[in-house]
Short mmCIF file of C-alpha atoms and ligand atoms in Angstrom, two decimals:
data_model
loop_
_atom_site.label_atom_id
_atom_site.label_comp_id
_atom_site.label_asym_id
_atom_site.label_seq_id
_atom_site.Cartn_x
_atom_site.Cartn_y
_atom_site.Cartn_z
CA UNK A 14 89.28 153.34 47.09
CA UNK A 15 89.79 152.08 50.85
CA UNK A 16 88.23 154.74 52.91
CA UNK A 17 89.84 153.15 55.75
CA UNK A 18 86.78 152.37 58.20
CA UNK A 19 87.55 148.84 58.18
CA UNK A 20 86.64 147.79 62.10
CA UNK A 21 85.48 151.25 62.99
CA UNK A 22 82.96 151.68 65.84
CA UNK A 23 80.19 153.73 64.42
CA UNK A 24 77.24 154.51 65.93
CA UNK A 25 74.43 156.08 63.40
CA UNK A 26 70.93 157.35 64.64
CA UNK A 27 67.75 157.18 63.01
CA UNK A 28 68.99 154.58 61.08
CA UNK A 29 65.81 152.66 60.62
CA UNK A 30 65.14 154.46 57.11
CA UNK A 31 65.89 157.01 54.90
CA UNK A 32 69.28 158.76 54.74
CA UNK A 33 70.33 156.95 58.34
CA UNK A 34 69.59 153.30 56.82
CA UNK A 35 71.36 154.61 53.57
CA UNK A 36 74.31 155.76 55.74
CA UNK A 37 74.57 152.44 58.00
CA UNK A 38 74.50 150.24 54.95
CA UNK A 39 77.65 152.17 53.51
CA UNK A 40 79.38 152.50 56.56
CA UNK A 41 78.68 148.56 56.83
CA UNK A 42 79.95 147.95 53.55
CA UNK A 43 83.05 149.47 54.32
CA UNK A 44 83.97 147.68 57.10
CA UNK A 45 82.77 149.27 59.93
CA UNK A 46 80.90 147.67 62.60
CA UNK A 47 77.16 149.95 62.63
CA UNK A 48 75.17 149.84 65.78
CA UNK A 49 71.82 151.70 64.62
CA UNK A 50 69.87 153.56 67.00
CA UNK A 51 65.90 154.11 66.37
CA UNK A 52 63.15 154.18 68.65
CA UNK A 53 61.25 151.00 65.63
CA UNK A 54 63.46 148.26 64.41
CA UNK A 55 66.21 148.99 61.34
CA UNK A 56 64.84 147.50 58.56
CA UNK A 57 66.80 144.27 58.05
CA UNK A 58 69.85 144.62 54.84
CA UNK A 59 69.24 143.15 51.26
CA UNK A 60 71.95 140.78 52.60
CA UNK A 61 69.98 139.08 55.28
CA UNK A 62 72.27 139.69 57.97
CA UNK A 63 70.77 141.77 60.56
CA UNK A 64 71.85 144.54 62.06
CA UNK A 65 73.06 145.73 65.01
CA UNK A 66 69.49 147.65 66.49
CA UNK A 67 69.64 149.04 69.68
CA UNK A 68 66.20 150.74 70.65
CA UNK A 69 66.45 154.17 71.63
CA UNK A 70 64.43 157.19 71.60
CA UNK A 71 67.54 160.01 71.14
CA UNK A 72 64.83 163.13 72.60
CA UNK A 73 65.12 161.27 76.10
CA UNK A 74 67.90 161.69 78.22
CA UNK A 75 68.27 158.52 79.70
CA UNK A 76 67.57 156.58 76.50
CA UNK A 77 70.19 158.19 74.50
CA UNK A 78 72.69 157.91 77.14
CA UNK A 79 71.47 153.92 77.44
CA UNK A 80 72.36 153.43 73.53
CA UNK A 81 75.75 155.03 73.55
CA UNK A 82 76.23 152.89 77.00
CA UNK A 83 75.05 149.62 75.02
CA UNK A 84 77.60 150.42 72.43
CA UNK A 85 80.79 151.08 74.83
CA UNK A 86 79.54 147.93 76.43
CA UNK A 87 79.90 145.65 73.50
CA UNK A 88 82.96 147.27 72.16
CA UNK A 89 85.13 148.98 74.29
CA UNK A 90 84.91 152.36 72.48
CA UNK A 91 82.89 154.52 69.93
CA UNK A 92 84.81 156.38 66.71
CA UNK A 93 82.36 157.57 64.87
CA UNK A 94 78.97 159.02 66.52
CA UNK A 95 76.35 160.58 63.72
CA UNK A 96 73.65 162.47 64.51
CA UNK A 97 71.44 161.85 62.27
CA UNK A 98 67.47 161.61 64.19
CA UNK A 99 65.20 164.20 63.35
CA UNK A 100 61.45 164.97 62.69
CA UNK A 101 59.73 167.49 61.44
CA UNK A 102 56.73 169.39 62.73
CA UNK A 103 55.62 172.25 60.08
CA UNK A 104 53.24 175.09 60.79
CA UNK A 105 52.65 178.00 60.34
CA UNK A 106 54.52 180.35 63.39
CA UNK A 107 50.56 181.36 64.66
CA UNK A 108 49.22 178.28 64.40
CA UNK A 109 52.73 176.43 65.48
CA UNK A 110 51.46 174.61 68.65
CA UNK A 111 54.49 174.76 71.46
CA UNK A 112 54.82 171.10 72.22
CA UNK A 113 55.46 171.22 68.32
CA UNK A 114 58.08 173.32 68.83
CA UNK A 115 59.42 171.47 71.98
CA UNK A 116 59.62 167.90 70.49
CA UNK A 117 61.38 169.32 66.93
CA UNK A 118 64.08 170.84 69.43
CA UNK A 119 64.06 167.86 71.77
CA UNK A 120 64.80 165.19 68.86
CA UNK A 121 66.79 167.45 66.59
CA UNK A 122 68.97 169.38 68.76
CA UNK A 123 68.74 168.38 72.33
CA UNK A 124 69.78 164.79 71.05
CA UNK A 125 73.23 165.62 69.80
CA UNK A 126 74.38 167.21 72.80
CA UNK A 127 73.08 164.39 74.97
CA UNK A 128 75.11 161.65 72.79
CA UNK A 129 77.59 164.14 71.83
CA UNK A 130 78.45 164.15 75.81
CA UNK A 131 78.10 160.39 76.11
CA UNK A 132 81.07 159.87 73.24
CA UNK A 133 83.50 162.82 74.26
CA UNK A 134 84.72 161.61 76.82
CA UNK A 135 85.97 158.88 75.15
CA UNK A 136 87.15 160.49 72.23
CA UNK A 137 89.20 162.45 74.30
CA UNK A 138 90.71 159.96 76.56
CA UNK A 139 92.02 158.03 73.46
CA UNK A 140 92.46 161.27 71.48
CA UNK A 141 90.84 160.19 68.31
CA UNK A 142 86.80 160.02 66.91
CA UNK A 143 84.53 161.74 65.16
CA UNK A 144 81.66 163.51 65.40
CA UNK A 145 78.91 164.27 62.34
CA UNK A 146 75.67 166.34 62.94
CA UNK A 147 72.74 165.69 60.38
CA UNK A 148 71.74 169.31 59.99
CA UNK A 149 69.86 171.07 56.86
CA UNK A 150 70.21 173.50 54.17
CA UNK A 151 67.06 174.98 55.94
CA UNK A 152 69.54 176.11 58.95
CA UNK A 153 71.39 177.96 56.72
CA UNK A 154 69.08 179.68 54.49
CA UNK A 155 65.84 179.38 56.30
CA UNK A 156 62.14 178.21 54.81
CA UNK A 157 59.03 179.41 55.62
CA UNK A 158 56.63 177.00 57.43
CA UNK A 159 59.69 175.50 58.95
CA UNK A 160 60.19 177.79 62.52
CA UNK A 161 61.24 175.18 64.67
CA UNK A 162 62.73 172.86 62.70
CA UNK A 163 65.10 175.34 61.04
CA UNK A 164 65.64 176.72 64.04
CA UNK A 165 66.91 173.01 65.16
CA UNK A 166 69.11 172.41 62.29
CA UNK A 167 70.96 176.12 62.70
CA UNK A 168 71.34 175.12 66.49
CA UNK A 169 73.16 172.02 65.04
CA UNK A 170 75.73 174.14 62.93
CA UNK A 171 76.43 176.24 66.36
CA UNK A 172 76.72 173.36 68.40
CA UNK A 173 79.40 171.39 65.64
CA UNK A 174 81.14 174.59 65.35
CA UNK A 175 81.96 174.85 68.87
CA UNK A 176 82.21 171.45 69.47
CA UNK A 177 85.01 171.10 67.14
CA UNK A 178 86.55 173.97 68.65
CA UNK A 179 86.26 172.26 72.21
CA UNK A 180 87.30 168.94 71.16
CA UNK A 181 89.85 169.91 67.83
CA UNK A 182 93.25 170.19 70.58
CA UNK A 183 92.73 166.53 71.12
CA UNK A 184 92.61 165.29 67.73
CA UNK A 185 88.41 164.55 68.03
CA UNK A 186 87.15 166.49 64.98
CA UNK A 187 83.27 167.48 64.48
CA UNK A 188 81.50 168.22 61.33
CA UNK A 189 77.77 168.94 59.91
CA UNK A 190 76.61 167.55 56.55
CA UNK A 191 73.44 169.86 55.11
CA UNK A 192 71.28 168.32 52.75
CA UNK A 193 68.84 169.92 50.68
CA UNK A 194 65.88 167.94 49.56
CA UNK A 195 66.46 164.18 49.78
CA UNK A 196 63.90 161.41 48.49
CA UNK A 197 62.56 159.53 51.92
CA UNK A 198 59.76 159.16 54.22
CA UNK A 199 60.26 162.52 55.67
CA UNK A 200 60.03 164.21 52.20
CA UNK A 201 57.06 161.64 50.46
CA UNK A 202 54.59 163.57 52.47
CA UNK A 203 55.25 166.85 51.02
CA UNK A 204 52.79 168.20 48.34
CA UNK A 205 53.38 167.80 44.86
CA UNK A 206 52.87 171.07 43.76
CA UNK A 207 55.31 172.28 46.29
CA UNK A 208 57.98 169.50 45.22
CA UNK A 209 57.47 170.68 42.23
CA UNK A 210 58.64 174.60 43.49
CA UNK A 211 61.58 172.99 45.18
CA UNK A 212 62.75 170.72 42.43
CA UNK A 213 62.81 174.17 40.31
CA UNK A 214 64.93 175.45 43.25
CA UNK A 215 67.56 172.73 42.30
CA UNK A 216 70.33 173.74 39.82
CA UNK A 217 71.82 170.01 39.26
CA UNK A 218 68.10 169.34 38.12
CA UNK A 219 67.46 166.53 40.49
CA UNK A 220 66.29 165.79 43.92
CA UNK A 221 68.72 164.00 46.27
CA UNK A 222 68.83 160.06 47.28
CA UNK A 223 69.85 159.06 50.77
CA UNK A 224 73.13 157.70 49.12
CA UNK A 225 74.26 161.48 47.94
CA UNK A 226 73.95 162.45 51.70
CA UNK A 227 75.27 158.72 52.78
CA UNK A 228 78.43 159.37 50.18
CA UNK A 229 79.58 162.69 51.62
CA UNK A 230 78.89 161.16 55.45
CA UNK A 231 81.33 158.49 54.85
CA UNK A 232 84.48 160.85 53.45
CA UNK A 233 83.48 163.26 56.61
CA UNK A 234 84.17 160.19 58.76
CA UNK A 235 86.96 158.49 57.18
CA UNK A 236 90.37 159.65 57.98
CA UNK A 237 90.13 160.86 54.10
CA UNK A 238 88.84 163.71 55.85
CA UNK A 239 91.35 164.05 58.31
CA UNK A 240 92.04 167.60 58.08
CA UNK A 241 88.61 168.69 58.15
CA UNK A 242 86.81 170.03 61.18
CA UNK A 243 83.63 172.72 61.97
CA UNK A 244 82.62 172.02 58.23
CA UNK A 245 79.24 172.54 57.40
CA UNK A 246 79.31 170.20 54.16
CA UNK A 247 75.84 171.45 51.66
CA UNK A 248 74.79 167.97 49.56
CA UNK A 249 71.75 169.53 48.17
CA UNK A 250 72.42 169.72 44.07
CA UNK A 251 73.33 173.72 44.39
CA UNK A 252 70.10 174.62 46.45
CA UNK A 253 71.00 176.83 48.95
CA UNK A 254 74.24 178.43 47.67
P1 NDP B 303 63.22 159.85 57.90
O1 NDP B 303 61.95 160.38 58.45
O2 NDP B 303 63.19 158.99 56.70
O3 NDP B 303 64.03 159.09 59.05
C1 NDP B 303 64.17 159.68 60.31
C2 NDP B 303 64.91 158.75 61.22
O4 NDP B 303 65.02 159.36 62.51
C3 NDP B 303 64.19 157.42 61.40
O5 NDP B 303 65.14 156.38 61.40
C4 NDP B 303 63.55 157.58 62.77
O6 NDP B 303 63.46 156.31 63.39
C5 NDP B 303 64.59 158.44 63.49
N1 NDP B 303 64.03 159.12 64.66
C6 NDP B 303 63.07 160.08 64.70
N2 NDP B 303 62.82 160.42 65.96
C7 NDP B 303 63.64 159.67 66.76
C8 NDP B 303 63.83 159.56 68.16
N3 NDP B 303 63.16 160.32 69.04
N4 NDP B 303 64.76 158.68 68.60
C9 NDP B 303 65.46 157.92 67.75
N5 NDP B 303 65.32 157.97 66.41
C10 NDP B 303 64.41 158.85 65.93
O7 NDP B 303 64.12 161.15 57.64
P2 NDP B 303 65.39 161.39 56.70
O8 NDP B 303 66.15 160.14 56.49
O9 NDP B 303 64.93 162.17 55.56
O10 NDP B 303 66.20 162.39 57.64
C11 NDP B 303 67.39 162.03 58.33
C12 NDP B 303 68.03 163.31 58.84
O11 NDP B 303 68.36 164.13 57.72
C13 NDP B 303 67.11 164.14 59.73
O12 NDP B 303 67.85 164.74 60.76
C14 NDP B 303 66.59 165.20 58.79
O13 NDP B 303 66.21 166.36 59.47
C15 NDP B 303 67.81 165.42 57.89
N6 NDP B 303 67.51 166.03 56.62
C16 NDP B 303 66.68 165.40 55.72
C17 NDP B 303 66.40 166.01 54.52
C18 NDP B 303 65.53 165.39 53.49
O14 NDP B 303 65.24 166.07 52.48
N7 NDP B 303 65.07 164.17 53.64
C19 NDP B 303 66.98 167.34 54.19
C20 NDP B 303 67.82 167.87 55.18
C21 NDP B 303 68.09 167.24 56.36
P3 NDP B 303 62.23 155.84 64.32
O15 NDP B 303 61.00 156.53 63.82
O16 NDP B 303 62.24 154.37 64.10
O17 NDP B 303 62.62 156.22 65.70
#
């Protein structure tokens, strides 16, 4: 099926692994033309050809706004921005230290509205893009252990909802994907015991690959999805329904 992305601007970050790499790769594959923003290189396709890196760190002002800059630069315009980035930094709330709380905000949350703001404007002016925040079925139904980082990815479902309100009249539309728990570097560290407890916590059975997430990011930004906005789309096998 053409999911019409052919020559699309997209502009993924954190797409030097896990579900951003996944997502650049597809988007690549279809078509579009993928500039991937990480603060280390993208790791280079099973093809060979490498990819469009442009080094930025998305928690810094100046940086993020450099990236999207790079982009408009080169081509002229952005049409699909994904805000994808994030860390975590799990604790305990008493023994949750603040700059652990600051930089989990800072990379998660504060990032989307910097290179939300660097897109919209041109969005607007040619009344078409889209918008896609990497959230987390953790914003939605909360996990213990997971304060600030939770606290990040609910922020993210606020901020989509009224960015798509903000932006909807002229035909920009803005949507959050949720996954549950996907296999990557952010996840390997987890203990097994506990991956254990979540896998049990799964009703398809499985834990998620970055392609699951990847596969619903791409119909969210093709024109598939056209009629589609201030979704907050759950790929997490049933987990958090
Ligand atoms: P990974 O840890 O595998 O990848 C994270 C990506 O974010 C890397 O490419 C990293 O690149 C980038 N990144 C981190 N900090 C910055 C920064 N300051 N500036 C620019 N890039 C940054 O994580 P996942 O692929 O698992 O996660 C991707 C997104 O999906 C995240 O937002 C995560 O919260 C979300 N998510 C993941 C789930 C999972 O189970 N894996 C579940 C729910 C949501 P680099 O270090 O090179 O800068």
């Amino acid at each position: 099926m053409d999911l019409l992305l052919k020559d699309k601007i997209a502009v993924i970050t954190g797409a030097s692994r896990g579900i951003g790499a996944a997502m650049a790769d597809k988007f690549q594959a279809e078509g579009a033309r993928v500039y991937r923003l990480s603060r280390t290189p993208a790791r280079a396709e099973a093809g060979g050809a490498s990819p469009n890196w442009i080094a930025c760190d998305v928690a810094d002002e100046a940086s993020a706004e450099a990236g999207i800059n790079a982009v408009l630069a080169a081509e002229g315009r952005v049409d699909i921005l994904v805000n994808n980035a994030g860390i975590t930094r799990d604790g305990l709330i008493m023994r949750m230290k603040t700059e652990d709380w600051d930089i989990v905000q800072d990379t998660n949350l504060r990032s989307a509205f910097f290179l939300s703001r660097a897109v919209a404007r041109h969005m607007l002016k040619r009344r078409e893009g889209c918008i896609l925040n990497i959230s987390s079925v953790v914003g939605i139904i909360g996990n213990g252990g997971q304060t600030n980082y939770s606290a990040s990815k609910a922020g993210l479902i606020g901020f989509t909802k009224s960015l798509a309100r903000e932006l909807a009249p002229r035909g920009v539309r803005v949507n959050a994907l949720a996954p549950g728990f996907i296999r990557t570097s952010m996840t390997d560290t987890i203990p097994e015991e506990f991956k254990q407890k979540l896998l049990d916590s799964i009703p398809l059975g499985r834990v998620g690959e970055a392609e699951d997430a990847a596969n619903t990011a791409l119909f969210l930004c093709s024109p598939l999805a056209a009629y589609l906005t201030g979704v907050v789309l759950q790929v997490d096998g049933g987990m958090g329904m």
